[in-house]
Every structure is written in structure tokens, then in C-alpha cells.
Amino acid sequence: MIEVYYNDLLNCFNIRDNKTKRYLGHTKLLKIKGKFQVDEIGRQRVLSEGKRNLHAFCVGEFFSGECDVNTYHRAYYNPYTTTSFIDYFSKEKLEDDEYYILFINKDVFYKKIPTD
């Protein structure tokens, strides 16, 4: 399992091991099968201190497959205006479901994985 989060300093996404927290690399294009995650304690620290910290990321596994971005929806997160990742346009909360998550440049896109 990996964690993927946006790195403002490098203007790309960082990848780290979920268990060891060891940095694995960075990229501007990646696809995973996973979930969105926000640590509420870290979010509250951002609000109280006014400083950014790593508290929101996606957790999952590398995944290859179709990547037609036109079939994906854009995700959004801002600790000052939302408590979790949401759909950029509808503002609906992205629940604990599993998604195909696509990272392109600075943007995050998602598609819900169909259940059988």
C-alpha cells in the first residue's frame, strides 16, 4: 500500500510507503486503486496554527488500466473550506468507498469502482 499527496515545493505528487512512511518517489502522473483520507487532528492543527502539514492523502495500490480522464470526476480538498475530499463541481463528500484515483499535474480525478 502507498500514500500519495501533493507536494507544493516540488509541484508534483509524492509517493510513500503506507506502513514505513518511507519516501518512494514523486510523479506528475499516477493511477491508484484506493481511498481518500483526511486526518482530522492534522486538519484542526492547520486551522489553529495557520500552517500547512501533511494530513490529507490518498491510500491505495498502484493500478494500471484505462485512463480516459473524460470518464473521471475532479476531486477537491481545502482544509479551510471542507472537512474531507469532495467532488469539485457537485461538492458532494467522497465517502469511504474505493475509487480509481488519477493524479495529473496538480489535479486529482476519481471514478467510483463498480460493485458486483
PDB file of N, CA and C in Angstrom, residues 15-103:
ATOM      1  N   ILE A  15       5.063  10.014  -3.323  1.00  0.00           N
ATOM      2  CA  ILE A  15       4.598   8.652  -3.053  1.00  0.00           C
ATOM      3  C   ILE A  15       5.411   8.123  -1.885  1.00  0.00           C
ATOM      4  N   ARG A  16       4.738   7.566  -0.883  1.00  0.00           N
ATOM      5  CA  ARG A  16       5.461   6.954   0.235  1.00  0.00           C
ATOM      6  C   ARG A  16       4.781   5.663   0.646  1.00  0.00           C
ATOM      7  N   ASP A  17       5.550   4.786   1.266  1.00  0.00           N
ATOM      8  CA  ASP A  17       5.036   3.512   1.761  1.00  0.00           C
ATOM      9  C   ASP A  17       4.087   3.786   2.916  1.00  0.00           C
ATOM     10  N   ASN A  18       2.925   3.143   2.903  1.00  0.00           N
ATOM     11  CA  ASN A  18       1.901   3.374   3.921  1.00  0.00           C
ATOM     12  C   ASN A  18       2.336   2.901   5.302  1.00  0.00           C
ATOM     13  N   LYS A  19       3.087   1.820   5.379  1.00  0.00           N
ATOM     14  CA  LYS A  19       3.483   1.287   6.689  1.00  0.00           C
ATOM     15  C   LYS A  19       4.728   1.964   7.238  1.00  0.00           C
ATOM     16  N   THR A  20       5.783   2.032   6.427  1.00  0.00           N
ATOM     17  CA  THR A  20       7.061   2.563   6.910  1.00  0.00           C
ATOM     18  C   THR A  20       7.138   4.074   6.798  1.00  0.00           C
ATOM     19  N   LYS A  21       6.252   4.670   6.014  1.00  0.00           N
ATOM     20  CA  LYS A  21       6.252   6.105   5.710  1.00  0.00           C
ATOM     21  C   LYS A  21       7.511   6.514   4.943  1.00  0.00           C
ATOM     22  N   ARG A  22       8.198   5.539   4.373  1.00  0.00           N
ATOM     23  CA  ARG A  22       9.412   5.794   3.602  1.00  0.00           C
ATOM     24  C   ARG A  22       9.050   6.399   2.247  1.00  0.00           C
ATOM     25  N   TYR A  23       9.740   7.475   1.893  1.00  0.00           N
ATOM     26  CA  TYR A  23       9.537   8.150   0.619  1.00  0.00           C
ATOM     27  C   TYR A  23       9.968   7.232  -0.516  1.00  0.00           C
ATOM     28  N   LEU A  24       9.108   7.068  -1.518  1.00  0.00           N
ATOM     29  CA  LEU A  24       9.410   6.185  -2.650  1.00  0.00           C
ATOM     30  C   LEU A  24       9.703   6.947  -3.934  1.00  0.00           C
ATOM     31  N   GLY A  25       9.198   8.171  -4.058  1.00  0.00           N
ATOM     32  CA  GLY A  25       9.442   8.936  -5.268  1.00  0.00           C
ATOM     33  C   GLY A  25       8.386  10.001  -5.468  1.00  0.00           C
ATOM     34  N   HIS A  26       8.473  10.683  -6.611  1.00  0.00           N
ATOM     35  CA  HIS A  26       7.471  11.685  -6.938  1.00  0.00           C
ATOM     36  C   HIS A  26       7.124  11.588  -8.415  1.00  0.00           C
ATOM     37  N   THR A  27       5.954  12.110  -8.751  1.00  0.00           N
ATOM     38  CA  THR A  27       5.455  11.986 -10.113  1.00  0.00           C
ATOM     39  C   THR A  27       4.441  13.075 -10.411  1.00  0.00           C
ATOM     40  N   LYS A  28       4.182  13.289 -11.679  1.00  0.00           N
ATOM     41  CA  LYS A  28       3.106  14.192 -12.101  1.00  0.00           C
ATOM     42  C   LYS A  28       1.951  13.419 -12.704  1.00  0.00           C
ATOM     43  N   LEU A  29       2.115  12.096 -12.869  1.00  0.00           N
ATOM     44  CA  LEU A  29       1.066  11.262 -13.434  1.00  0.00           C
ATOM     45  C   LEU A  29       1.080   9.894 -12.753  1.00  0.00           C
ATOM     46  N   LEU A  30      -0.064   9.506 -12.182  1.00  0.00           N
ATOM     47  CA  LEU A  30      -0.135   8.241 -11.449  1.00  0.00           C
ATOM     48  C   LEU A  30      -1.591   7.814 -11.352  1.00  0.00           C
ATOM     49  N   LYS A  31      -1.816   6.511 -11.315  1.00  0.00           N
ATOM     50  CA  LYS A  31      -3.160   5.978 -11.105  1.00  0.00           C
ATOM     51  C   LYS A  31      -3.087   4.930 -10.004  1.00  0.00           C
ATOM     52  N   ILE A  32      -4.000   5.040  -9.036  1.00  0.00           N
ATOM     53  CA  ILE A  32      -4.085   4.048  -7.968  1.00  0.00           C
ATOM     54  C   ILE A  32      -5.531   3.593  -7.808  1.00  0.00           C
ATOM     55  N   LYS A  33      -5.685   2.491  -7.113  1.00  0.00           N
ATOM     56  CA  LYS A  33      -6.992   1.992  -6.688  1.00  0.00           C
ATOM     57  C   LYS A  33      -6.980   2.171  -5.184  1.00  0.00           C
ATOM     58  N   GLY A  34      -7.810   3.081  -4.647  1.00  0.00           N
ATOM     59  CA  GLY A  34      -7.717   3.360  -3.228  1.00  0.00           C
ATOM     60  C   GLY A  34      -8.813   4.259  -2.704  1.00  0.00           C
ATOM     61  N   LYS A  35      -8.494   4.918  -1.585  1.00  0.00           N
ATOM     62  CA  LYS A  35      -9.446   5.756  -0.863  1.00  0.00           C
ATOM     63  C   LYS A  35      -8.834   7.109  -0.556  1.00  0.00           C
ATOM     64  N   PHE A  36      -9.710   8.088  -0.343  1.00  0.00           N
ATOM     65  CA  PHE A  36      -9.296   9.409   0.106  1.00  0.00           C
ATOM     66  C   PHE A  36      -9.260   9.408   1.629  1.00  0.00           C
ATOM     67  N   GLN A  37      -8.282  10.091   2.207  1.00  0.00           N
ATOM     68  CA  GLN A  37      -8.156  10.081   3.663  1.00  0.00           C
ATOM     69  C   GLN A  37      -7.745  11.461   4.173  1.00  0.00           C
ATOM     70  N   VAL A  38      -8.430  11.938   5.213  1.00  0.00           N
ATOM     71  CA  VAL A  38      -8.078  13.196   5.875  1.00  0.00           C
ATOM     72  C   VAL A  38      -7.962  12.915   7.361  1.00  0.00           C
ATOM     73  N   ASP A  39      -6.825  13.263   7.942  1.00  0.00           N
ATOM     74  CA  ASP A  39      -6.624  13.122   9.382  1.00  0.00           C
ATOM     75  C   ASP A  39      -7.187  14.379  10.051  1.00  0.00           C
ATOM     76  N   GLU A  40      -8.259  14.228  10.798  1.00  0.00           N
ATOM     77  CA  GLU A  40      -8.957  15.381  11.377  1.00  0.00           C
ATOM     78  C   GLU A  40      -8.087  16.126  12.392  1.00  0.00           C
ATOM     79  N   ILE A  41      -7.258  15.429  13.139  1.00  0.00           N
ATOM     80  CA  ILE A  41      -6.377  16.109  14.105  1.00  0.00           C
ATOM     81  C   ILE A  41      -5.393  17.007  13.356  1.00  0.00           C
ATOM     82  N   GLY A  42      -4.831  16.504  12.261  1.00  0.00           N
ATOM     83  CA  GLY A  42      -3.929  17.316  11.448  1.00  0.00           C
ATOM     84  C   GLY A  42      -4.644  18.498  10.829  1.00  0.00           C
ATOM     85  N   ARG A  43      -5.871  18.291  10.391  1.00  0.00           N
ATOM     86  CA  ARG A  43      -6.667  19.382   9.822  1.00  0.00           C
ATOM     87  C   ARG A  43      -6.925  20.462  10.857  1.00  0.00           C
ATOM     88  N   GLN A  44      -7.262  20.061  12.075  1.00  0.00           N
ATOM     89  CA  GLN A  44      -7.504  21.034  13.145  1.00  0.00           C
ATOM     90  C   GLN A  44      -6.238  21.822  13.469  1.00  0.00           C
ATOM     91  N   ARG A  45      -5.086  21.168  13.379  1.00  0.00           N
ATOM     92  CA  ARG A  45      -3.812  21.850  13.617  1.00  0.00           C
ATOM     93  C   ARG A  45      -3.561  22.917  12.543  1.00  0.00           C
ATOM     94  N   VAL A  46      -3.924  22.612  11.296  1.00  0.00           N
ATOM     95  CA  VAL A  46      -3.816  23.605  10.225  1.00  0.00           C
ATOM     96  C   VAL A  46      -4.685  24.814  10.557  1.00  0.00           C
ATOM     97  N   LEU A  47      -5.902  24.567  10.999  1.00  0.00           N
ATOM     98  CA  LEU A  47      -6.828  25.659  11.305  1.00  0.00           C
ATOM     99  C   LEU A  47      -6.348  26.501  12.484  1.00  0.00           C
ATOM    100  N   SER A  48      -5.807  25.859  13.506  1.00  0.00           N
ATOM    101  CA  SER A  48      -5.393  26.611  14.700  1.00  0.00           C
ATOM    102  C   SER A  48      -4.050  27.322  14.512  1.00  0.00           C
ATOM    103  N   GLU A  49      -3.109  26.694  13.777  1.00  0.00           N
ATOM    104  CA  GLU A  49      -1.778  27.279  13.613  1.00  0.00           C
ATOM    105  C   GLU A  49      -1.637  28.104  12.340  1.00  0.00           C
ATOM    106  N   GLY A  50      -2.533  27.872  11.387  1.00  0.00           N
ATOM    107  CA  GLY A  50      -2.438  28.582  10.123  1.00  0.00           C
ATOM    108  C   GLY A  50      -1.278  28.132   9.252  1.00  0.00           C
ATOM    109  N   LYS A  51      -0.730  26.955   9.534  1.00  0.00           N
ATOM    110  CA  LYS A  51       0.378  26.398   8.753  1.00  0.00           C
ATOM    111  C   LYS A  51      -0.049  25.076   8.140  1.00  0.00           C
ATOM    112  N   ARG A  52       0.467  24.813   6.940  1.00  0.00           N
ATOM    113  CA  ARG A  52       0.161  23.541   6.282  1.00  0.00           C
ATOM    114  C   ARG A  52       0.927  22.399   6.946  1.00  0.00           C
ATOM    115  N   ASN A  53       0.332  21.215   6.916  1.00  0.00           N
ATOM    116  CA  ASN A  53       1.008  19.990   7.349  1.00  0.00           C
ATOM    117  C   ASN A  53       0.417  18.835   6.551  1.00  0.00           C
ATOM    118  N   LEU A  54       1.112  17.736   6.546  1.00  0.00           N
ATOM    119  CA  LEU A  54       0.650  16.578   5.785  1.00  0.00           C
ATOM    120  C   LEU A  54      -0.430  15.851   6.573  1.00  0.00           C
ATOM    121  N   HIS A  55      -1.676  16.015   6.155  1.00  0.00           N
ATOM    122  CA  HIS A  55      -2.788  15.369   6.852  1.00  0.00           C
ATOM    123  C   HIS A  55      -3.852  14.839   5.891  1.00  0.00           C
ATOM    124  N   ALA A  56      -3.699  15.110   4.595  1.00  0.00           N
ATOM    125  CA  ALA A  56      -4.670  14.652   3.607  1.00  0.00           C
ATOM    126  C   ALA A  56      -3.936  13.974   2.459  1.00  0.00           C
ATOM    127  N   PHE A  57      -4.396  12.766   2.116  1.00  0.00           N
ATOM    128  CA  PHE A  57      -3.714  11.994   1.077  1.00  0.00           C
ATOM    129  C   PHE A  57      -4.634  10.899   0.580  1.00  0.00           C
ATOM    130  N   CYS A  58      -4.162  10.162  -0.406  1.00  0.00           N
ATOM    131  CA  CYS A  58      -4.889   9.004  -0.918  1.00  0.00           C
ATOM    132  C   CYS A  58      -4.078   7.765  -0.571  1.00  0.00           C
ATOM    133  N   VAL A  59      -4.761   6.720  -0.154  1.00  0.00           N
ATOM    134  CA  VAL A  59      -4.108   5.464   0.218  1.00  0.00           C
ATOM    135  C   VAL A  59      -4.605   4.381  -0.724  1.00  0.00           C
ATOM    136  N   GLY A  60      -3.678   3.607  -1.274  1.00  0.00           N
ATOM    137  CA  GLY A  60      -4.104   2.546  -2.172  1.00  0.00           C
ATOM    138  C   GLY A  60      -2.952   1.772  -2.754  1.00  0.00           C
ATOM    139  N   GLU A  61      -3.218   1.165  -3.904  1.00  0.00           N
ATOM    140  CA  GLU A  61      -2.232   0.349  -4.598  1.00  0.00           C
ATOM    141  C   GLU A  61      -2.075   0.866  -6.019  1.00  0.00           C
ATOM    142  N   PHE A  62      -0.857   0.731  -6.557  1.00  0.00           N
ATOM    143  CA  PHE A  62      -0.648   1.084  -7.959  1.00  0.00           C
ATOM    144  C   PHE A  62      -1.648   0.321  -8.810  1.00  0.00           C
ATOM    145  N   PHE A  63      -2.124   0.959  -9.860  1.00  0.00           N
ATOM    146  CA  PHE A  63      -3.119   0.329 -10.713  1.00  0.00           C
ATOM    147  C   PHE A  63      -2.895   0.769 -12.149  1.00  0.00           C
ATOM    148  N   SER A  64      -2.942  -0.177 -13.065  1.00  0.00           N
ATOM    149  CA  SER A  64      -2.857   0.177 -14.485  1.00  0.00           C
ATOM    150  C   SER A  64      -4.188  -0.170 -15.136  1.00  0.00           C
ATOM    151  N   GLY A  65      -4.502   0.501 -16.176  1.00  0.00           N
ATOM    152  CA  GLY A  65      -5.766   0.288 -16.863  1.00  0.00           C
ATOM    153  C   GLY A  65      -6.133   1.526 -17.628  1.00  0.00           C
ATOM    154  N   GLU A  66      -7.372   1.577 -18.113  1.00  0.00           N
ATOM    155  CA  GLU A  66      -7.773   2.725 -18.910  1.00  0.00           C
ATOM    156  C   GLU A  66      -7.660   4.011 -18.098  1.00  0.00           C
ATOM    157  N   CYS A  67      -7.249   5.052 -18.782  1.00  0.00           N
ATOM    158  CA  CYS A  67      -7.048   6.338 -18.117  1.00  0.00           C
ATOM    159  C   CYS A  67      -7.695   7.484 -18.879  1.00  0.00           C
ATOM    160  N   ASP A  68      -8.875   7.274 -19.418  1.00  0.00           N
ATOM    161  CA  ASP A  68      -9.564   8.341 -20.130  1.00  0.00           C
ATOM    162  C   ASP A  68     -10.100   9.333 -19.102  1.00  0.00           C
ATOM    163  N   VAL A  69      -9.411  10.444 -18.954  1.00  0.00           N
ATOM    164  CA  VAL A  69      -9.773  11.420 -17.929  1.00  0.00           C
ATOM    165  C   VAL A  69     -11.189  11.944 -18.123  1.00  0.00           C
ATOM    166  N   ASN A  70     -11.738  11.835 -19.323  1.00  0.00           N
ATOM    167  CA  ASN A  70     -13.110  12.288 -19.581  1.00  0.00           C
ATOM    168  C   ASN A  70     -14.152  11.448 -18.849  1.00  0.00           C
ATOM    169  N   THR A  71     -13.775  10.262 -18.379  1.00  0.00           N
ATOM    170  CA  THR A  71     -14.706   9.412 -17.639  1.00  0.00           C
ATOM    171  C   THR A  71     -14.549   9.579 -16.123  1.00  0.00           C
ATOM    172  N   TYR A  72     -13.663  10.465 -15.709  1.00  0.00           N
ATOM    173  CA  TYR A  72     -13.396  10.705 -14.291  1.00  0.00           C
ATOM    174  C   TYR A  72     -14.024  12.019 -13.846  1.00  0.00           C
ATOM    175  N   HIS A  73     -14.180  12.171 -12.525  1.00  0.00           N
ATOM    176  CA  HIS A  73     -14.662  13.405 -11.918  1.00  0.00           C
ATOM    177  C   HIS A  73     -13.493  14.031 -11.157  1.00  0.00           C
ATOM    178  N   ARG A  74     -13.522  15.334 -11.046  1.00  0.00           N
ATOM    179  CA  ARG A  74     -12.435  16.027 -10.344  1.00  0.00           C
ATOM    180  C   ARG A  74     -12.705  16.058  -8.841  1.00  0.00           C
ATOM    181  N   ALA A  75     -11.676  15.736  -8.063  1.00  0.00           N
ATOM    182  CA  ALA A  75     -11.769  15.786  -6.598  1.00  0.00           C
ATOM    183  C   ALA A  75     -11.148  17.089  -6.103  1.00  0.00           C
ATOM    184  N   TYR A  76     -11.525  17.487  -4.894  1.00  0.00           N
ATOM    185  CA  TYR A  76     -11.050  18.751  -4.327  1.00  0.00           C
ATOM    186  C   TYR A  76     -10.938  18.610  -2.813  1.00  0.00           C
ATOM    187  N   TYR A  77      -9.909  19.275  -2.252  1.00  0.00           N
ATOM    188  CA  TYR A  77      -9.797  19.343  -0.794  1.00  0.00           C
ATOM    189  C   TYR A  77      -9.118  20.648  -0.402  1.00  0.00           C
ATOM    190  N   ASN A  78      -9.691  21.319   0.573  1.00  0.00           N
ATOM    191  CA  ASN A  78      -9.110  22.519   1.161  1.00  0.00           C
ATOM    192  C   ASN A  78      -9.469  22.487   2.640  1.00  0.00           C
ATOM    193  N   PRO A  79      -8.479  22.416   3.541  1.00  0.00           N
ATOM    194  CA  PRO A  79      -8.805  22.269   4.969  1.00  0.00           C
ATOM    195  C   PRO A  79      -9.592  23.444   5.549  1.00  0.00           C
ATOM    196  N   TYR A  80      -9.542  24.588   4.908  1.00  0.00           N
ATOM    197  CA  TYR A  80     -10.259  25.759   5.410  1.00  0.00           C
ATOM    198  C   TYR A  80     -11.732  25.779   4.996  1.00  0.00           C
ATOM    199  N   THR A  81     -12.074  25.043   3.952  1.00  0.00           N
ATOM    200  CA  THR A  81     -13.454  25.098   3.459  1.00  0.00           C
ATOM    201  C   THR A  81     -14.163  23.752   3.448  1.00  0.00           C
ATOM    202  N   THR A  82     -13.408  22.646   3.554  1.00  0.00           N
ATOM    203  CA  THR A  82     -14.025  21.313   3.544  1.00  0.00           C
ATOM    204  C   THR A  82     -13.402  20.447   4.634  1.00  0.00           C
ATOM    205  N   THR A  83     -14.160  19.471   5.090  1.00  0.00           N
ATOM    206  CA  THR A  83     -13.649  18.554   6.116  1.00  0.00           C
ATOM    207  C   THR A  83     -13.127  17.258   5.506  1.00  0.00           C
ATOM    208  N   SER A  84     -13.402  17.061   4.220  1.00  0.00           N
ATOM    209  CA  SER A  84     -12.972  15.843   3.538  1.00  0.00           C
ATOM    210  C   SER A  84     -12.803  16.159   2.055  1.00  0.00           C
ATOM    211  N   PHE A  85     -12.336  15.192   1.308  1.00  0.00           N
ATOM    212  CA  PHE A  85     -12.288  15.353  -0.139  1.00  0.00           C
ATOM    213  C   PHE A  85     -13.729  15.392  -0.648  1.00  0.00           C
ATOM    214  N   ILE A  86     -13.965  16.261  -1.630  1.00  0.00           N
ATOM    215  CA  ILE A  86     -15.294  16.402  -2.204  1.00  0.00           C
ATOM    216  C   ILE A  86     -15.195  16.419  -3.734  1.00  0.00           C
ATOM    217  N   ASP A  87     -16.337  16.250  -4.382  1.00  0.00           N
ATOM    218  CA  ASP A  87     -16.395  16.423  -5.826  1.00  0.00           C
ATOM    219  C   ASP A  87     -16.281  17.919  -6.118  1.00  0.00           C
ATOM    220  N   TYR A  88     -15.411  18.279  -7.042  1.00  0.00           N
ATOM    221  CA  TYR A  88     -15.122  19.680  -7.338  1.00  0.00           C
ATOM    222  C   TYR A  88     -16.367  20.455  -7.763  1.00  0.00           C
ATOM    223  N   PHE A  89     -17.245  19.843  -8.538  1.00  0.00           N
ATOM    224  CA  PHE A  89     -18.397  20.553  -9.069  1.00  0.00           C
ATOM    225  C   PHE A  89     -19.652  20.388  -8.221  1.00  0.00           C
ATOM    226  N   SER A  90     -19.984  19.165  -7.827  1.00  0.00           N
ATOM    227  CA  SER A  90     -21.215  18.934  -7.073  1.00  0.00           C
ATOM    228  C   SER A  90     -21.055  19.221  -5.586  1.00  0.00           C
ATOM    229  N   LYS A  91     -19.806  19.267  -5.100  1.00  0.00           N
ATOM    230  CA  LYS A  91     -19.482  19.498  -3.677  1.00  0.00           C
ATOM    231  C   LYS A  91     -19.908  18.341  -2.780  1.00  0.00           C
ATOM    232  N   GLU A  92     -20.264  17.197  -3.372  1.00  0.00           N
ATOM    233  CA  GLU A  92     -20.638  16.027  -2.581  1.00  0.00           C
ATOM    234  C   GLU A  92     -19.394  15.408  -1.956  1.00  0.00           C
ATOM    235  N   LYS A  93     -19.544  14.972  -0.710  1.00  0.00           N
ATOM    236  CA  LYS A  93     -18.443  14.338   0.010  1.00  0.00           C
ATOM    237  C   LYS A  93     -18.104  12.999  -0.638  1.00  0.00           C
ATOM    238  N   LEU A  94     -16.808  12.737  -0.798  1.00  0.00           N
ATOM    239  CA  LEU A  94     -16.369  11.442  -1.312  1.00  0.00           C
ATOM    240  C   LEU A  94     -16.272  10.496  -0.124  1.00  0.00           C
ATOM    241  N   GLU A  95     -17.184   9.574  -0.081  1.00  0.00           N
ATOM    242  CA  GLU A  95     -17.308   8.659   1.059  1.00  0.00           C
ATOM    243  C   GLU A  95     -16.129   7.699   1.137  1.00  0.00           C
ATOM    244  N   ASP A  96     -16.213   6.745   2.029  1.00  0.00           N
ATOM    245  CA  ASP A  96     -15.134   5.786   2.258  1.00  0.00           C
ATOM    246  C   ASP A  96     -15.086   4.680   1.215  1.00  0.00           C
ATOM    247  N   ASP A  97     -15.755   4.892   0.096  1.00  0.00           N
ATOM    248  CA  ASP A  97     -15.744   3.901  -0.976  1.00  0.00           C
ATOM    249  C   ASP A  97     -14.362   3.839  -1.615  1.00  0.00           C
ATOM    250  N   GLU A  98     -14.146   2.764  -2.376  1.00  0.00           N
ATOM    251  CA  GLU A  98     -12.908   2.651  -3.122  1.00  0.00           C
ATOM    252  C   GLU A  98     -13.093   3.263  -4.498  1.00  0.00           C
ATOM    253  N   TYR A  99     -12.056   3.931  -4.963  1.00  0.00           N
ATOM    254  CA  TYR A  99     -12.098   4.627  -6.241  1.00  0.00           C
ATOM    255  C   TYR A  99     -10.858   4.300  -7.059  1.00  0.00           C
ATOM    256  N   TYR A 100     -10.968   4.490  -8.378  1.00  0.00           N
ATOM    257  CA  TYR A 100      -9.791   4.620  -9.214  1.00  0.00           C
ATOM    258  C   TYR A 100      -9.428   6.093  -9.091  1.00  0.00           C
ATOM    259  N   ILE A 101      -8.201   6.390  -8.704  1.00  0.00           N
ATOM    260  CA  ILE A 101      -7.785   7.771  -8.486  1.00  0.00           C
ATOM    261  C   ILE A 101      -6.644   8.087  -9.436  1.00  0.00           C
ATOM    262  N   LEU A 102      -6.812   9.167 -10.156  1.00  0.00           N
ATOM    263  CA  LEU A 102      -5.865   9.565 -11.187  1.00  0.00           C
ATOM    264  C   LEU A 102      -5.256  10.904 -10.794  1.00  0.00           C
ATOM    265  N   PHE A 103      -3.935  10.967 -10.750  1.00  0.00           N
ATOM    266  CA  PHE A 103      -3.208  12.181 -10.395  1.00  0.00           C
ATOM    267  C   PHE A 103      -2.552  12.718 -11.666  1.00  0.00           C
TER     268      PHE A 103
END
